[in-house]
PDB file of C-alpha atoms in Angstrom:
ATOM      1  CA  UNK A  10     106.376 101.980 110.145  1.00  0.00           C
ATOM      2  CA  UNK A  11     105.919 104.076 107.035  1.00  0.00           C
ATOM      3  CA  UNK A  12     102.850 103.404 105.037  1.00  0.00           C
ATOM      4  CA  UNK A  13     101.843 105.031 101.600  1.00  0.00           C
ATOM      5  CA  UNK A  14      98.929 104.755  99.399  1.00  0.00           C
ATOM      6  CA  UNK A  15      99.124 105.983  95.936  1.00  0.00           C
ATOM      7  CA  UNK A  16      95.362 107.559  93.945  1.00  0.00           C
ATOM      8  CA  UNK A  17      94.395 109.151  91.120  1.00  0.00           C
ATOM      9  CA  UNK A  18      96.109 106.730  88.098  1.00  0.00           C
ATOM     10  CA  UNK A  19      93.649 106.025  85.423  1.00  0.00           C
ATOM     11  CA  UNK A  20      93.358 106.548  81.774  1.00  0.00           C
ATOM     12  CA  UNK A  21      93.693 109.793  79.794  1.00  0.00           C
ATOM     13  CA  UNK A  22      94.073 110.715  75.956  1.00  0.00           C
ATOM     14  CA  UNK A  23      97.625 112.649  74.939  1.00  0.00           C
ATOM     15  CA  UNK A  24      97.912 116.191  75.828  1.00  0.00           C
ATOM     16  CA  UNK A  25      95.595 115.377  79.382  1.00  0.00           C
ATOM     17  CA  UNK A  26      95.852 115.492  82.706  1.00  0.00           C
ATOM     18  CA  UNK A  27      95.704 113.765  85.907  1.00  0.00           C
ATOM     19  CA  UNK A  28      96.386 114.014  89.443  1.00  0.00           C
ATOM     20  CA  UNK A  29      97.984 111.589  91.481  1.00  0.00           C
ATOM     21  CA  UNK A  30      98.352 111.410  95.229  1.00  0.00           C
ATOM     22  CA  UNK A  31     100.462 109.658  98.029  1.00  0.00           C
ATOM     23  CA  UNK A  32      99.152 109.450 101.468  1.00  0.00           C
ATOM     24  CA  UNK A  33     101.058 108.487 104.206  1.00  0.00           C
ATOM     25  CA  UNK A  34     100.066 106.694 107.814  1.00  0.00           C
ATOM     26  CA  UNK A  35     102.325 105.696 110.225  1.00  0.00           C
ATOM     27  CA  UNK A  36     104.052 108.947 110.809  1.00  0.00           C
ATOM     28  CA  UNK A  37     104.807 112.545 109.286  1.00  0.00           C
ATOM     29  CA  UNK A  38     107.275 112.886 106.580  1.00  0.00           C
ATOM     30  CA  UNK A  39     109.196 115.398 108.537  1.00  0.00           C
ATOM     31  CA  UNK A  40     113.351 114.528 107.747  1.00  0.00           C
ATOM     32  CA  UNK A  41     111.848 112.390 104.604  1.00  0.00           C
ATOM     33  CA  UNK A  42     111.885 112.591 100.775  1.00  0.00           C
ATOM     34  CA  UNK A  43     109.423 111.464  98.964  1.00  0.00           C
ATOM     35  CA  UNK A  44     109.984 110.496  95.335  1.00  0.00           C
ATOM     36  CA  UNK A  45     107.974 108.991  92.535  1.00  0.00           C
ATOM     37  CA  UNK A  46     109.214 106.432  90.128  1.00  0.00           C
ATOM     38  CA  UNK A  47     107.496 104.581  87.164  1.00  0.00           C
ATOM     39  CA  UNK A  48     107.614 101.364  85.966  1.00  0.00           C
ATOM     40  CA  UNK A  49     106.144 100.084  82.398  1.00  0.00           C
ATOM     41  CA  UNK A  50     106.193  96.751  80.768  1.00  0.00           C
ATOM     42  CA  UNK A  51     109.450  95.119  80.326  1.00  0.00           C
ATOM     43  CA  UNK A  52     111.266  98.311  81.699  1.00  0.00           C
ATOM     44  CA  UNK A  53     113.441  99.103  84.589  1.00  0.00           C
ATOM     45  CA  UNK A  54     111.810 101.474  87.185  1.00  0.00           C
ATOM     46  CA  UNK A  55     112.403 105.036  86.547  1.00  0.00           C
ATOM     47  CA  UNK A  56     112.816 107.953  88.803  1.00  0.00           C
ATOM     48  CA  UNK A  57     110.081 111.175  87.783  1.00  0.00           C
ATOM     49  CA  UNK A  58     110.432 113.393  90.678  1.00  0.00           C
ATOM     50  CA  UNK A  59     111.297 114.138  94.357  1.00  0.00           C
ATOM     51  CA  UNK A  60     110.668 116.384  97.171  1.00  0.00           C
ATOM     52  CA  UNK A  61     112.434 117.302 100.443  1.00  0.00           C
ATOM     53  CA  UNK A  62     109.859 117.371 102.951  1.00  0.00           C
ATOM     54  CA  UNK A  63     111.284 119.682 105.197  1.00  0.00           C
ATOM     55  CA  UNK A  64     112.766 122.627 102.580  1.00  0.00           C
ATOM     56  CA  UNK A  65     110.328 121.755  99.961  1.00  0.00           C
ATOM     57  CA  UNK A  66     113.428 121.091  97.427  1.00  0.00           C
ATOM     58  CA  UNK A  67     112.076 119.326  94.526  1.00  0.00           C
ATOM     59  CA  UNK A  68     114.502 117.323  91.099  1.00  0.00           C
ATOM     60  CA  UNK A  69     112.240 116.065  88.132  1.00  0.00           C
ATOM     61  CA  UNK A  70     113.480 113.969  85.608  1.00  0.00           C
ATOM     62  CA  UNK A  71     114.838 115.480  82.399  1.00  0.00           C
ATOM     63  CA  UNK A  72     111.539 113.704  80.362  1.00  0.00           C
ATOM     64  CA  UNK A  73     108.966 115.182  82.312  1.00  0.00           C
ATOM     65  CA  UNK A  74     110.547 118.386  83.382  1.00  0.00           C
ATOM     66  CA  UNK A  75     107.795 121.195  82.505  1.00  0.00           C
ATOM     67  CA  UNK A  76     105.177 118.847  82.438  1.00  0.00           C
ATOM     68  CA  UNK A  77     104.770 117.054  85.864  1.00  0.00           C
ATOM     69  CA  UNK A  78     104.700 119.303  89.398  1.00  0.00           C
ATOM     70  CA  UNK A  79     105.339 117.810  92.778  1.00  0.00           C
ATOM     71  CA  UNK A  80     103.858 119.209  95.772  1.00  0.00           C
ATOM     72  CA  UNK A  81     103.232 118.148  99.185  1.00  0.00           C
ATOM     73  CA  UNK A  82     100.548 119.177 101.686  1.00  0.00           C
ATOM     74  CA  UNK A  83     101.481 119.559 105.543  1.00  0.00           C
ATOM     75  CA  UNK A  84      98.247 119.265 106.824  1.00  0.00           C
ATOM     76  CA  UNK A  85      96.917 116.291 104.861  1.00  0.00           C
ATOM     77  CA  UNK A  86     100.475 114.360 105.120  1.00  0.00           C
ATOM     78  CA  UNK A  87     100.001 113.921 101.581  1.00  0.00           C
ATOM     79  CA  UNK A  88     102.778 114.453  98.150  1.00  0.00           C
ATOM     80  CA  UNK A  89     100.862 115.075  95.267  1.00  0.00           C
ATOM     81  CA  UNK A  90     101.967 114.723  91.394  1.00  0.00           C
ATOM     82  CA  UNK A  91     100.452 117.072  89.033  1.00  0.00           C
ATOM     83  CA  UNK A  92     100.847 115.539  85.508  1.00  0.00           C
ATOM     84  CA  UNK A  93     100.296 118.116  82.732  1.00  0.00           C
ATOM     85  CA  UNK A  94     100.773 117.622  78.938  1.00  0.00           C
ATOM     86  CA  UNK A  95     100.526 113.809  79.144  1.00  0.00           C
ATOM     87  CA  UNK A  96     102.181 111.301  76.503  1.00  0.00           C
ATOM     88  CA  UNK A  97     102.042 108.064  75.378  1.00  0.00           C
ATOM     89  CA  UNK A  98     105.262 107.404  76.612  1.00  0.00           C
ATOM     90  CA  UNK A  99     103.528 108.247  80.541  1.00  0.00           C
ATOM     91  CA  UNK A 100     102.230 104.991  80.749  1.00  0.00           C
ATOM     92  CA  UNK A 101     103.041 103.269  83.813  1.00  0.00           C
ATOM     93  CA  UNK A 102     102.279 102.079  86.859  1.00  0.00           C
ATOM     94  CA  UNK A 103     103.388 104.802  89.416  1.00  0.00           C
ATOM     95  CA  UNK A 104     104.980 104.075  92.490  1.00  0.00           C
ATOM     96  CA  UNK A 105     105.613 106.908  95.352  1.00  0.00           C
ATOM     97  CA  UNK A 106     108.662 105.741  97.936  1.00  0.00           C
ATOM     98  CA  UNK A 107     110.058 107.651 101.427  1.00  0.00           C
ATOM     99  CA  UNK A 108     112.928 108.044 102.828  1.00  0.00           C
ATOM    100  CA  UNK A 109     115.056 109.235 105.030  1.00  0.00           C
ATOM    101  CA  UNK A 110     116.749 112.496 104.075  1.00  0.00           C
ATOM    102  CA  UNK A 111     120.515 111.619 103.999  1.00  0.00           C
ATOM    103  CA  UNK A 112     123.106 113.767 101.196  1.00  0.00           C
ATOM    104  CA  UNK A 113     124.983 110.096 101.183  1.00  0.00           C
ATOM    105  CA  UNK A 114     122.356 108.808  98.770  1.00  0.00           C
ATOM    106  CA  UNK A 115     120.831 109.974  95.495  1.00  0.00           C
ATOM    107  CA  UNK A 116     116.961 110.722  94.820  1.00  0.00           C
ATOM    108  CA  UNK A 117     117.381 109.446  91.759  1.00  0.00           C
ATOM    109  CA  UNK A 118     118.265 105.697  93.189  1.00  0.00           C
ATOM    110  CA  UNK A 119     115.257 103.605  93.669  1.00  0.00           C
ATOM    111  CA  UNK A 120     117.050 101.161  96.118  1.00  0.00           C
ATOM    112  CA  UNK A 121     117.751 104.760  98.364  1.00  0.00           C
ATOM    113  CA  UNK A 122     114.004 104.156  99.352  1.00  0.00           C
ATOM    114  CA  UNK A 123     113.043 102.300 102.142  1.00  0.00           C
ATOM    115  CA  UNK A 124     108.709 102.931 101.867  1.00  0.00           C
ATOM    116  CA  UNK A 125     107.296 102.133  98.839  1.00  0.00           C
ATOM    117  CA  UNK A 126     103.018 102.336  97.732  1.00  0.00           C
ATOM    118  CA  UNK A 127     101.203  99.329  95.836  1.00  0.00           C
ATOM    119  CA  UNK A 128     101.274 101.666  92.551  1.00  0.00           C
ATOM    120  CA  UNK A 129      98.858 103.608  90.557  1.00  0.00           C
ATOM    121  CA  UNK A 130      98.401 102.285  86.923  1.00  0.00           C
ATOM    122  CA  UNK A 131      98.600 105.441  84.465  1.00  0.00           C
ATOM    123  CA  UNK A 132      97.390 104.874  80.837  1.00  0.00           C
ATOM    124  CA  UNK A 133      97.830 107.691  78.190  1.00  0.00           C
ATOM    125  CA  UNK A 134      96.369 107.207  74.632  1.00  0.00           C
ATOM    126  CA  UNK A 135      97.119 108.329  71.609  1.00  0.00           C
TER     127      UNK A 135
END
C-alpha cells in the first residue's frame, strides 16, 4: 500500500515562490509515476506535471511550463515541485498521485492514478 503526504502549500504574493513536496511510505516508487494535479473552487482537477521514476522523464502542463520544476529524490523517496513565477491563477489545492508506469495510460488522466495525498492548499495573491 502506497501512501503519500503532500508539504509546503501556503500563501505567497504573485511573482513568488514555493516548494512543495510528496513523500511516500509504503514502498519505493521504483516502476511508478508520480504526477501532480490541482484542483480550485468549482473546477475540474487539472494535471501540472509528471515524472517517471525510473528514467526521470518529466511532461508539465502547457500553463505552467517554465515556471514549475519537478524533481524527485532517491534517497528521501520524495517528488518535489518547484513553483517559480507564481500567479493568481496557481491557486489550488495540490494533490500528488502514483502509479504504475504503464504506456496504455496517459499522465495527463487523473483516473490513471491509483495513490493519491490529502492535498496541499496553495494561495497566490495579487
Amino acid at each position: 500500500q502506497v501512501r503519500l503526504a503532500e508539504s509546503g502549500g501556503g500563501l505567497a504574493q504573485a511573482g513568488g515562490s514555493l516548494r512543495l513536496s510528496c513523500a511516500a511510505s509504503g514502498r519505493t516508487f521504483s516502476d511508478y509515476v508520480i504526477g501532480w494535479f490541482r484542483q480550485a473552487p468549482g473546477k475540474e482537477r487539472e494535471f501540472v506535471t509528471a515524472i517517471d521514476w525510473d528514467d526521470g522523464y518529466t511532461s508539465y502542463s502547457d500553463s505552467v511550463k517554465g515556471r514549475f520544476t519537478v524533481s524527485r529524490d532517491n534517497a528521501k523517496n520524495t517528488v518535489s515541485l518547484q513553483m517559480n513565477s507564481l500567479e493568481p491563477e496557481d491557486t489550488a489545492v495540490y494533490y500528488c498521485a502514483a502509479r504504475q508506469s504503464d504506456l496504455r495510460y496517459s499522465d495527463r488522466d487523473p483516473t490513471s492514478y491509483h495513490y493519491w495525498g490529502q492535498g496541499t492548499q496553495v494561495t497566490v495573491s495579487s
